[in-house]
Coordinates of C-alpha atoms in Angstrom, one line a residue:
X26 CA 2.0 -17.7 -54.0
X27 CA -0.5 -18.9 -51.5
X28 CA -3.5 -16.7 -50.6
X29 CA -3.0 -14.4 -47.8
X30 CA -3.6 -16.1 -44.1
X31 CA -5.4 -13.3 -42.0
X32 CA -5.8 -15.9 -39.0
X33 CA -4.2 -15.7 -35.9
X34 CA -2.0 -18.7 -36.9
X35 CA -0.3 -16.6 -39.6
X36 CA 1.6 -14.0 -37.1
X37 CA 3.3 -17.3 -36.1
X38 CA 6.6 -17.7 -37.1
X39 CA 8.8 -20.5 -36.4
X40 CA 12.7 -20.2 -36.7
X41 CA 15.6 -22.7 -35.5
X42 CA 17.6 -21.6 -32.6
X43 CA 20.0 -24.3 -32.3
X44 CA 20.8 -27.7 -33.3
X45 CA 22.7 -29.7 -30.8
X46 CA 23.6 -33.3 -30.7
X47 CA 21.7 -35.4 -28.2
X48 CA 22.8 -38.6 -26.5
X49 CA 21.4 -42.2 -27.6
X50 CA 18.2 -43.1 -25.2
X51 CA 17.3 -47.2 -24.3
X52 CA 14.1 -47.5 -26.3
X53 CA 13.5 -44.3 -27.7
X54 CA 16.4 -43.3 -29.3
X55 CA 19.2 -46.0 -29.5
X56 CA 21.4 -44.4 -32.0
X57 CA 21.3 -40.7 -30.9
X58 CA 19.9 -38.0 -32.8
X59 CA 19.5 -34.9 -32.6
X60 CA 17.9 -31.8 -30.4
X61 CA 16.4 -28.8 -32.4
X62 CA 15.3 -25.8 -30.5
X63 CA 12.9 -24.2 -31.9
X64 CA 11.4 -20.5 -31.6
X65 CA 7.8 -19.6 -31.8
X66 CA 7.2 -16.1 -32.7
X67 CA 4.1 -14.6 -31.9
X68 CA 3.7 -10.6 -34.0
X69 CA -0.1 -10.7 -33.5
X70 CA -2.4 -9.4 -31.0
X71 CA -4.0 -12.7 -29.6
X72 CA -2.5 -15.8 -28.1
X73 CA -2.3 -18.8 -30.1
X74 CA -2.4 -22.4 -28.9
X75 CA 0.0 -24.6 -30.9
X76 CA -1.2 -27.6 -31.2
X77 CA 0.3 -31.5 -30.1
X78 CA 3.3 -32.6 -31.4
X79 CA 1.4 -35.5 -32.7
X80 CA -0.4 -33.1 -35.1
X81 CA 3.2 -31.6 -36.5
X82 CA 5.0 -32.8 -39.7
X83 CA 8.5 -31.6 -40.5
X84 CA 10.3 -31.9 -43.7
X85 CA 13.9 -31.3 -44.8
X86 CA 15.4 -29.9 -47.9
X87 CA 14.5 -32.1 -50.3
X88 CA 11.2 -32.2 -48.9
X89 CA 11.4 -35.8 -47.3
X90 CA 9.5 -36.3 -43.4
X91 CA 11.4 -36.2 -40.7
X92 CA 9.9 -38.2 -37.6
X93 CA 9.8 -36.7 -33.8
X94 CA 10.9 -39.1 -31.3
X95 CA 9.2 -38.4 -28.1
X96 CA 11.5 -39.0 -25.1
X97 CA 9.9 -38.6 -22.0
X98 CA 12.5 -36.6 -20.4
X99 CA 12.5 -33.7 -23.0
X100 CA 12.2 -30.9 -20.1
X101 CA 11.6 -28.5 -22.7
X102 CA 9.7 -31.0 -25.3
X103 CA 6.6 -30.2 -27.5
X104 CA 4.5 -32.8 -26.5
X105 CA 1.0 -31.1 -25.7
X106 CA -0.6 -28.4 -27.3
X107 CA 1.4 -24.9 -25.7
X108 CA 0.7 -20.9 -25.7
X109 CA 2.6 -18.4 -27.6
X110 CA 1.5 -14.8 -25.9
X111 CA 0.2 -12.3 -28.1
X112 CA 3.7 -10.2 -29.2
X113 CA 6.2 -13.0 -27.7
X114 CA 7.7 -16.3 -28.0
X115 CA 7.9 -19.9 -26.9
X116 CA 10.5 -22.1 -27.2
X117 CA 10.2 -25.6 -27.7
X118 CA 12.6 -28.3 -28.5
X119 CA 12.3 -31.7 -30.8
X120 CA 14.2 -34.3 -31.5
X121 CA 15.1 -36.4 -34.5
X122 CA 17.2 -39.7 -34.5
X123 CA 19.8 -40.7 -36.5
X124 CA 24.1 -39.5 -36.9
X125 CA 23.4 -36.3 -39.9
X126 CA 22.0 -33.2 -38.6
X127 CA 18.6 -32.7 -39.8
X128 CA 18.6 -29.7 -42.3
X129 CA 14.9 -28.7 -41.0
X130 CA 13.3 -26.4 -43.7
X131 CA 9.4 -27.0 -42.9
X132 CA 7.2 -27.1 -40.1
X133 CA 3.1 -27.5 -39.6
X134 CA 1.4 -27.6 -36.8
X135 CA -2.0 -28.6 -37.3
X136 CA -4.9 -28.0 -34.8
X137 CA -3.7 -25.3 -33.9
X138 CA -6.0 -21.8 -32.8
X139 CA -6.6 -18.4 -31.1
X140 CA -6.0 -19.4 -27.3
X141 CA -9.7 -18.0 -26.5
X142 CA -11.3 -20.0 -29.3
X143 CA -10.2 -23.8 -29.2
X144 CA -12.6 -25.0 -32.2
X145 CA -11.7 -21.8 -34.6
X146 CA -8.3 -24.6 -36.0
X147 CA -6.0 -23.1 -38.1
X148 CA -2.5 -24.0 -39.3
X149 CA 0.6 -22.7 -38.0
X150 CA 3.2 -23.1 -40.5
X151 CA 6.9 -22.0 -41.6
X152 CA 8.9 -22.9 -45.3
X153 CA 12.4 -22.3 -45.5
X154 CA 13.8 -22.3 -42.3

């Protein structure tokens, strides 16, 4: 097992909410895809800043990257770096092209840290969703 975590990034925990189909976008998403809503989870006592989406990976199942598209009208997108409160949650969806579902199972988000300390980077991260 990995070594214990006792940043603030480690009371993070990231869980699907839904997975719905999304429509296909000129330029950004021709064939469709999919939306994925996802939960941030926040048990600790300080704020953490999640970093860009630009800093995220995602993997499936068998362990193969899945790739963000960024459409511009995501209302509820993770784009930029956002704030999960000390004990509560943020939601923030993502969206992955293609006609299968994506079976999501991990997520990093690099860059991220305690909201009060922007340098003090740590990882927030979630296996086996």
């Amino acid at each position: 097992p990995p070594p214990a975590d006792d940043s603030p990034c480690a009371a993070v925990s990231i869980r699907v909410r839904r997975v719905e189909r999304a429509a296909p976008v000129p330029l950004h998403l021709a064939r469709g895809g999919h939306r994925v809503l996802l939960v941030f989870r926040n048990d600790g006592d300080e704020a953490v800043e999640v970093g860009p989406l630009s800093e995220a990976t995602f993997a499936d199942d068998h362990n193969r990257a899945l790739h963000p598209a960024r459409l511009p009208s995501e209302s509820r997108g993770w784009f930029m770096p956002f704030t999960v409160p000390a004990h509560g949650t943020a939601v923030r969806s993502v969206v992955f092209e293609g006609e299968d579902e994506p079976s999501l199972s991990r997520v990093e988000a690099r860059r991220s840290s305690p909201a009060d300390q922007p340098l003090a980077t740590c990882v927030v991260r979630q296996s086996g969703m």
